[in-house]
Short mmCIF file of C-alpha atoms and ligand atoms in Angstrom, two decimals:
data_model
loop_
_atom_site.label_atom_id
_atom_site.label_comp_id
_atom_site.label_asym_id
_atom_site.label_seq_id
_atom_site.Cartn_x
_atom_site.Cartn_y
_atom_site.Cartn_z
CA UNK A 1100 44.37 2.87 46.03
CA UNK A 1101 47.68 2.39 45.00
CA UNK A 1102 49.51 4.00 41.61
CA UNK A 1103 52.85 4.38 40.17
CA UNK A 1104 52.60 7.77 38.90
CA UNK A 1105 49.40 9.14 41.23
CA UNK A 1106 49.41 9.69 44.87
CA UNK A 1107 45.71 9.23 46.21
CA UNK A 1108 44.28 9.58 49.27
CA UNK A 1109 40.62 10.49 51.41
CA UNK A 1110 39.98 12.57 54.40
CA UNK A 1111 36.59 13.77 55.30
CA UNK A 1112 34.83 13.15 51.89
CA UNK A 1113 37.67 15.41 49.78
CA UNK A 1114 39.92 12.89 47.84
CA UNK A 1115 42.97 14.51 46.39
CA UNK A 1116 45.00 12.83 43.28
CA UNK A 1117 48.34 14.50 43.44
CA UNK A 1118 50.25 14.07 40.29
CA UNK A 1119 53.51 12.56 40.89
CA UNK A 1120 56.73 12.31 38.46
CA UNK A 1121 58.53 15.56 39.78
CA UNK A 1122 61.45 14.43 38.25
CA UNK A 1123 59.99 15.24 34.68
CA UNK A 1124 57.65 18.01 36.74
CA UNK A 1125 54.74 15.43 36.49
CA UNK A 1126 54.33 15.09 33.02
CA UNK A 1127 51.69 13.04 31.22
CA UNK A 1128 52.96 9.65 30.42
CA UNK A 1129 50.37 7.61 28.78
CA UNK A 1130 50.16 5.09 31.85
CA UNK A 1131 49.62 7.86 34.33
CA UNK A 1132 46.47 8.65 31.88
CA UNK A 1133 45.33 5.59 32.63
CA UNK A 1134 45.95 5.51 36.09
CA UNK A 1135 43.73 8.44 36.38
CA UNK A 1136 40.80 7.52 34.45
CA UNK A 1137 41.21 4.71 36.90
CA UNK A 1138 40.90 6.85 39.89
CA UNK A 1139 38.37 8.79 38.60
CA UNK A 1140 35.97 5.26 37.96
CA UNK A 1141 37.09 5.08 41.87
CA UNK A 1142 35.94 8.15 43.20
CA UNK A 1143 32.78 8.11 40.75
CA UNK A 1144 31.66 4.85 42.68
CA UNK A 1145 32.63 5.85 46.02
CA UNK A 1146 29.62 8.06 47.28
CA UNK A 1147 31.34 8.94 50.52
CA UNK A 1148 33.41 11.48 48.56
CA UNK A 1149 32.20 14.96 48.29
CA UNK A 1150 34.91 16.79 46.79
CA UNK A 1151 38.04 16.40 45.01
CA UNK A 1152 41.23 18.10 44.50
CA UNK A 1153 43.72 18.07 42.07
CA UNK A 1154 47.65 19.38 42.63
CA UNK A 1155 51.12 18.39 41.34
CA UNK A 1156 54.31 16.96 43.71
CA UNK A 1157 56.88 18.87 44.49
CA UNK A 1158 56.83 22.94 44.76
CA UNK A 1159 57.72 23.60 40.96
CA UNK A 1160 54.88 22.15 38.72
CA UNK A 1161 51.34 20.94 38.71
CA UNK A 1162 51.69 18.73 35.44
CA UNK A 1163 54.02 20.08 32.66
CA UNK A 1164 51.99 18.60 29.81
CA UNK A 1165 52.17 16.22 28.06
CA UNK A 1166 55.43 13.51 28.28
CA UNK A 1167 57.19 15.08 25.12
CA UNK A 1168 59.48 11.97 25.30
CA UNK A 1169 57.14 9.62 24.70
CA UNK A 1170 55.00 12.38 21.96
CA UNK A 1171 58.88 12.48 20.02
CA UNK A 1172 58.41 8.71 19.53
CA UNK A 1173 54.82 8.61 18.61
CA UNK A 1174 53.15 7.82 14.73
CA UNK A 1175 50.24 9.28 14.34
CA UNK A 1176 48.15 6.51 15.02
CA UNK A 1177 49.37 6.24 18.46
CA UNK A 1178 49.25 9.91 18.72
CA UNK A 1179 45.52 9.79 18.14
CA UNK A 1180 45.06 6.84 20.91
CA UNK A 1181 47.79 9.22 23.21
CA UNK A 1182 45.03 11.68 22.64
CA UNK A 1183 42.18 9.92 22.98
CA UNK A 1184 43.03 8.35 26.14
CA UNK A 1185 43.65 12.40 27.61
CA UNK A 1186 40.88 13.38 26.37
CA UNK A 1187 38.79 10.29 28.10
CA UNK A 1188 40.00 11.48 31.08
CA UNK A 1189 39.44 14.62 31.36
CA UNK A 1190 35.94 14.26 29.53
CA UNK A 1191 35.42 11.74 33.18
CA UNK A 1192 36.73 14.86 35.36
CA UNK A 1193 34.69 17.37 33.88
CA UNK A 1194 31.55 14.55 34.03
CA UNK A 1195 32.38 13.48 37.84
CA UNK A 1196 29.01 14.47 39.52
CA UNK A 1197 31.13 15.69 42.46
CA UNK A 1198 32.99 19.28 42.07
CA UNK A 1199 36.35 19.17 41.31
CA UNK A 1200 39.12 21.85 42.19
CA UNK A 1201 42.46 22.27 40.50
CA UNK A 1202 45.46 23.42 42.95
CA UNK A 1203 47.56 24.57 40.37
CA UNK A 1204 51.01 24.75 41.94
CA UNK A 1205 53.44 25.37 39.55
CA UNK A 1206 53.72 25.01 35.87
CA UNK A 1207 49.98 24.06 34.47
CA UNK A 1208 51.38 23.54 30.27
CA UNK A 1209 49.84 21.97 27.47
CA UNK A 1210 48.01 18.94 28.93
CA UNK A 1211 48.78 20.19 32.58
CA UNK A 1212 46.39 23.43 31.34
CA UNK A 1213 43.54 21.33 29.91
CA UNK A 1214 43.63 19.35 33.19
CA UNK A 1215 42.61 22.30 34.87
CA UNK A 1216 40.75 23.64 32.45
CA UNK A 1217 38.64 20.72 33.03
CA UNK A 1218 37.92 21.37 36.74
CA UNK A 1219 35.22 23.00 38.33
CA UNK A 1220 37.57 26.41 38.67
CA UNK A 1221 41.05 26.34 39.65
CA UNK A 1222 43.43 28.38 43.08
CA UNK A 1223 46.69 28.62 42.38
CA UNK A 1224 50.15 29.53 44.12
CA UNK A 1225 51.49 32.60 43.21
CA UNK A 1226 54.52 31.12 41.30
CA UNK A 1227 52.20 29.18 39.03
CA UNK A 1228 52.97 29.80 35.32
CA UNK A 1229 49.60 28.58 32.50
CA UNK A 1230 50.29 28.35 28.93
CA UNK A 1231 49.53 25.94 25.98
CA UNK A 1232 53.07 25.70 24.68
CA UNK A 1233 51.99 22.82 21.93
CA UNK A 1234 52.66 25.25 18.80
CA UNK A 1235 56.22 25.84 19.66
CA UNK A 1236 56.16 22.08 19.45
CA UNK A 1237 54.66 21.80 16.20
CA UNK A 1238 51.30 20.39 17.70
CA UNK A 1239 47.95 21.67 18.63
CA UNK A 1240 46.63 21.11 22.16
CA UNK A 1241 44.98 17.77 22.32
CA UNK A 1242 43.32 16.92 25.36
CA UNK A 1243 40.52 19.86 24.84
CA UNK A 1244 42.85 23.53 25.14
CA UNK A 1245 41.03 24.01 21.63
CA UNK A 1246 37.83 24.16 23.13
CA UNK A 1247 37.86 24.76 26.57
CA UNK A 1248 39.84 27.75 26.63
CA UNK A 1249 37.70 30.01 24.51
CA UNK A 1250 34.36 28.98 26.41
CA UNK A 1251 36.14 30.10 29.54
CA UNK A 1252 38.35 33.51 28.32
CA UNK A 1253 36.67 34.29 25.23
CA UNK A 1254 37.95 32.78 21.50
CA UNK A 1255 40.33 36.33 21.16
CA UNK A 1256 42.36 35.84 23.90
CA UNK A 1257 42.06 32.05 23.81
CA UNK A 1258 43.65 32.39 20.47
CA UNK A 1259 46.79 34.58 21.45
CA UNK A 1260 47.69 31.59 24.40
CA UNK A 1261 47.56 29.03 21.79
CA UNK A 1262 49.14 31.22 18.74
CA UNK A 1263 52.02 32.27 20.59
CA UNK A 1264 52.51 29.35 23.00
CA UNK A 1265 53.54 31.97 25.54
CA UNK A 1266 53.45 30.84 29.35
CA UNK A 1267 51.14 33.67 31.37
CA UNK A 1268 51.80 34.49 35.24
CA UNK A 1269 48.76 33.37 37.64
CA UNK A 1270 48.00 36.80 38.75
CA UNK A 1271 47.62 37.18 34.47
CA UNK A 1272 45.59 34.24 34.65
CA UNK A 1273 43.41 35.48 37.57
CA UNK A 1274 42.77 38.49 35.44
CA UNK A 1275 41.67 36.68 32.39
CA UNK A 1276 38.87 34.76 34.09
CA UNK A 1277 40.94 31.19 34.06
CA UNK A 1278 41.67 31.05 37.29
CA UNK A 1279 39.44 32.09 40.84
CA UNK A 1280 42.16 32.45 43.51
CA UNK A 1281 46.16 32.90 43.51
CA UNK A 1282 47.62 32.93 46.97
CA UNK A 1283 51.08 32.22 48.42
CA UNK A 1284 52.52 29.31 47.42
CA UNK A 1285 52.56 27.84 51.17
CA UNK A 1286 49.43 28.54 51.66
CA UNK A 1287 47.87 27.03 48.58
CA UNK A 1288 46.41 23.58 49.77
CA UNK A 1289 44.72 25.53 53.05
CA UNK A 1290 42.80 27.70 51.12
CA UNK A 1291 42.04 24.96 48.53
CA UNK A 1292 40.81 22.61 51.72
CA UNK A 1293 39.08 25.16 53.38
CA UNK A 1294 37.12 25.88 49.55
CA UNK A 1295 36.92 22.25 49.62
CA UNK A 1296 35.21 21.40 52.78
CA UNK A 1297 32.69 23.88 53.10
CA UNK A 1298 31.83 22.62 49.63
CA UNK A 1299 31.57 18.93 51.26
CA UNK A 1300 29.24 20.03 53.70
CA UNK A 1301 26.57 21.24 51.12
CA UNK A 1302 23.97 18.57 49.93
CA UNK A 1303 25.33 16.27 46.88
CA UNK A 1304 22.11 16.39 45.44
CA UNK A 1305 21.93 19.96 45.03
CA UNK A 1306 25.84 19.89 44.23
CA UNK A 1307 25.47 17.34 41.64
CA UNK A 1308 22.37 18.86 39.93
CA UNK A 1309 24.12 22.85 39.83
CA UNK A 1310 27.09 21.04 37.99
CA UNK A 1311 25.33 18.88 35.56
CA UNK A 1312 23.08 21.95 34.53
CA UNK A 1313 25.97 24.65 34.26
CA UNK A 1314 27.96 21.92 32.52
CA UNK A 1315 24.74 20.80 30.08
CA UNK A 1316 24.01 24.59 29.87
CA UNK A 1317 26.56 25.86 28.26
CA UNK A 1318 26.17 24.14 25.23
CA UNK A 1319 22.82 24.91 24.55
CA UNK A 1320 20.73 27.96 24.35
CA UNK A 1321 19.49 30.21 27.18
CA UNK A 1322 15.76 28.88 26.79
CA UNK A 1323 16.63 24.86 26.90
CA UNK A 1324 19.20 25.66 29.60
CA UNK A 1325 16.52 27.08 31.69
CA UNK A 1326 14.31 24.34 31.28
CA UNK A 1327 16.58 21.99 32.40
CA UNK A 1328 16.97 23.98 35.40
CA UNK A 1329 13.46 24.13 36.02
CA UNK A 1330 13.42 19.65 36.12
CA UNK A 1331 16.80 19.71 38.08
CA UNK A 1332 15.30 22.18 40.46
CA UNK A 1333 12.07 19.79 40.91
CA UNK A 1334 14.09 16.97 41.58
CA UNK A 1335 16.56 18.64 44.52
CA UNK A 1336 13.09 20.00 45.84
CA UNK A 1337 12.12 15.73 46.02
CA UNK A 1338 15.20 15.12 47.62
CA UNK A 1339 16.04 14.64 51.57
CA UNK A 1340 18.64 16.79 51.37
CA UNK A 1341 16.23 19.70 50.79
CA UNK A 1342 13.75 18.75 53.68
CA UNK A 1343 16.99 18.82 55.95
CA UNK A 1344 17.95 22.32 54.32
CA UNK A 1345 14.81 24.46 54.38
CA UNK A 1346 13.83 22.66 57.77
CA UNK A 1347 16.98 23.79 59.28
CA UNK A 1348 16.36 26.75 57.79
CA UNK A 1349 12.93 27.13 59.45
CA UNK A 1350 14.14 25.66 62.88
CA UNK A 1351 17.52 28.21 62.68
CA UNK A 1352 20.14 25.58 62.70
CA UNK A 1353 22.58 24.38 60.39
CA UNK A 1354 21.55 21.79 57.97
CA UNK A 1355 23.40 18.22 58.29
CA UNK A 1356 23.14 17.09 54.79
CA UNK A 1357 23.07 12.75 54.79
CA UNK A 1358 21.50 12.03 51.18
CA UNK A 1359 23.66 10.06 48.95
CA UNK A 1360 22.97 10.23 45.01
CA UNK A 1361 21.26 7.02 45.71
CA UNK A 1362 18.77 8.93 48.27
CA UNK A 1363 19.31 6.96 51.02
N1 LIG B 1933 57.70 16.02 29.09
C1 LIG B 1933 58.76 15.30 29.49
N2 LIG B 1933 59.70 15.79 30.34
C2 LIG B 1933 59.53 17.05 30.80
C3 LIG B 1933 58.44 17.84 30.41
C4 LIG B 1933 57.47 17.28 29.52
N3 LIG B 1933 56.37 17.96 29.13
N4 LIG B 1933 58.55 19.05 31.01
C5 LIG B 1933 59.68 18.99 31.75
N5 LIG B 1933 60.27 17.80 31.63
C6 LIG B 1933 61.52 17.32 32.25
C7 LIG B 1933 62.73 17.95 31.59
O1 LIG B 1933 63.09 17.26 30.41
C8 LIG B 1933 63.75 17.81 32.70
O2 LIG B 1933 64.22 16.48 32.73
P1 LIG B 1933 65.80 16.18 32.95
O3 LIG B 1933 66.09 16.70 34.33
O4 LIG B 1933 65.87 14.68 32.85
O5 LIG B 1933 66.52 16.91 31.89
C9 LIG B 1933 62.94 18.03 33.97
O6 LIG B 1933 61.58 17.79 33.60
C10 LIG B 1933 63.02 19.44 34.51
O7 LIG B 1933 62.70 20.32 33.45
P2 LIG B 1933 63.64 21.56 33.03
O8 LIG B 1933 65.07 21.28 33.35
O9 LIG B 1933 63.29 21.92 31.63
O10 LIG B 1933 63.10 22.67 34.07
P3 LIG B 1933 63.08 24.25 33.83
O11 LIG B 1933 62.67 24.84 35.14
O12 LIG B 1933 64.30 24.74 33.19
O13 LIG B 1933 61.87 24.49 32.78
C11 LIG B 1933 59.66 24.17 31.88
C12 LIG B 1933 60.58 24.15 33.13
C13 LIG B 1933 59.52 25.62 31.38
C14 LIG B 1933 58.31 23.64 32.33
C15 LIG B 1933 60.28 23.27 30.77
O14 LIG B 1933 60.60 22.01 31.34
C16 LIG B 1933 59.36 23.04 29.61
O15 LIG B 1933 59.22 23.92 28.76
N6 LIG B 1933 58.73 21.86 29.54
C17 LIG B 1933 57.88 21.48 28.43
C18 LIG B 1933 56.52 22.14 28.53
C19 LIG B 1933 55.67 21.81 27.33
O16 LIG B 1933 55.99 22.12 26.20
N7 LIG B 1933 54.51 21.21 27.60
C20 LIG B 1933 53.54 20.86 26.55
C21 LIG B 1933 53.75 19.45 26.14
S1 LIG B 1933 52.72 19.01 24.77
C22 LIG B 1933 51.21 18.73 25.45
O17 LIG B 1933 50.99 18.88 26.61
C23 LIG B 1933 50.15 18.28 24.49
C24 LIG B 1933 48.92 17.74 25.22
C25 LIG B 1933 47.95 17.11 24.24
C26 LIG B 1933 48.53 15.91 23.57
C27 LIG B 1933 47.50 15.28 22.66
C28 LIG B 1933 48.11 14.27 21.73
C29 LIG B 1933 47.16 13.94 20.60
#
């Protein structure tokens, strides 16, 4: 597929979207939203893809939040449908059935943060830099900082990012819980492959039902998150991807996992 402000491309079952306006360090423009919710319908529909990755072009930023350009100009009416349209998107990449990693690989602010904050869990280079710098802007985060954050650091020092706007190092980040991995910058996208594709090689059955249920689970109590696990579980157990794993298993080789979410 083909965008103006996305590069996209498939190898093996991982797709990557790179975002790419490195002049303006790959801010979000309102037609690069839509380009992704775009490529996300793609990938959703394409059950050959296993995994995907997210990163930034160029060696300074991964997206530097929202395009404050076109925000300057807004009312807000069209701030609202600015918002909106962010927050469809990344409502679609935290939804995808497939896991999702961010590469974080520079500057992750404002929008560029709840982008990642929407993936599965996020490596990033060592010179990355994560903050929600919307207040020193006289805004709020908008495409889900508000609420992500705090379910994934805790509300305290959620709050302190947001309050102060201030921009925290990825080894800070790594500390806090936000972020799994921080390696050298050149070696970023071969860890973040090598994450990726033993990831591919698991069953998407199994993949799709541990996301859906962490994903459903946190926003509902320990007993109703359990039970849900309990009907996901059945359901992998029905699939052919767990005959091929406990088989394997039993015959002491490595699975080959074929079933598609369709279960052929
Ligand atoms: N929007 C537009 N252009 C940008 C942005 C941005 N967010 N960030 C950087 N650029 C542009 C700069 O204007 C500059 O362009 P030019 O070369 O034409 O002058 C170019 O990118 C390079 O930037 P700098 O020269 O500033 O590079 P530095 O290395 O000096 O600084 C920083 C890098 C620290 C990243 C700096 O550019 C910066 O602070 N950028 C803004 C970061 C920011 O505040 N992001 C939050 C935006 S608000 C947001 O994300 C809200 C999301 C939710 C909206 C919901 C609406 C309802």
């Amino acid at each position: 597929m083909e965008f103006k402000n996305l590069l996209f491309q498939t190898e093996a079952g991982i797709a990557t979207i790179t975002f790419n306006r490195p002049k303006a360090l790959n801010a979000l423009n309102a037609e690069l939203l839509g380009e992704l919710s775009q490529a996300l319908d793609a990938i959703a529909g394409d059950e050959d893809i296993r995994v995907l990755v997210l990163t930034g072009a160029g060696d300074k930023s991964f997206v530097a939040g929202a395009d404050i350009t076109e925000l300057a100009k807004s009312s807000a009416l069209q701030g609202k449908q600015f918002g909106a349209k962010g927050q469809q998107a990344v409502n679609k990449l935290q939804c995808l059935s497939i896991p999702v990693i961010a590469a974080v690989n520079g500057f992750a602010l404002g929008g560029g943060s709840e982008i990642a904050l929407a993936c599965d869990f996020i490596y990033a280079s060592e010179n990355a830099r994560f903050g929600l710098p919307e207040i020193t802007l006289g805004i709020i985060p908008g495409f889900g900082g508000t609420q992500r954050l705090p379910r994934l650091i805790g509300m305290n020092k959620a709050k302190e990012m947001i309050f102060t706007g201030k921009m925290i190092s990825a080894a800070e980040a790594k500390e806090i819980g936000m972020v799994n991995k921080v390696v050298a910058a050149d070696a970023l996208m071969t860890e973040v492959m090598t994450t990726a594709k033993a990831i591919s090689q698991k069953g998407k059955v199994s993949l799709r039902a541990a996301k859906q249920v962490i994903n459903a689970g946190m926003g509902v109590d320990l007993k109703t998150g359990c039970a849900m696990e309990i009907d996901a579980f059945a359901l992998c157990l029905a699939s052919p991807d767990a005959k091929e794993g406990t088989t394997a298993f039993l015959e002491k080789r490595k699975a080959v996992f074929k079933a598609s979410l369709a279960g052929d």
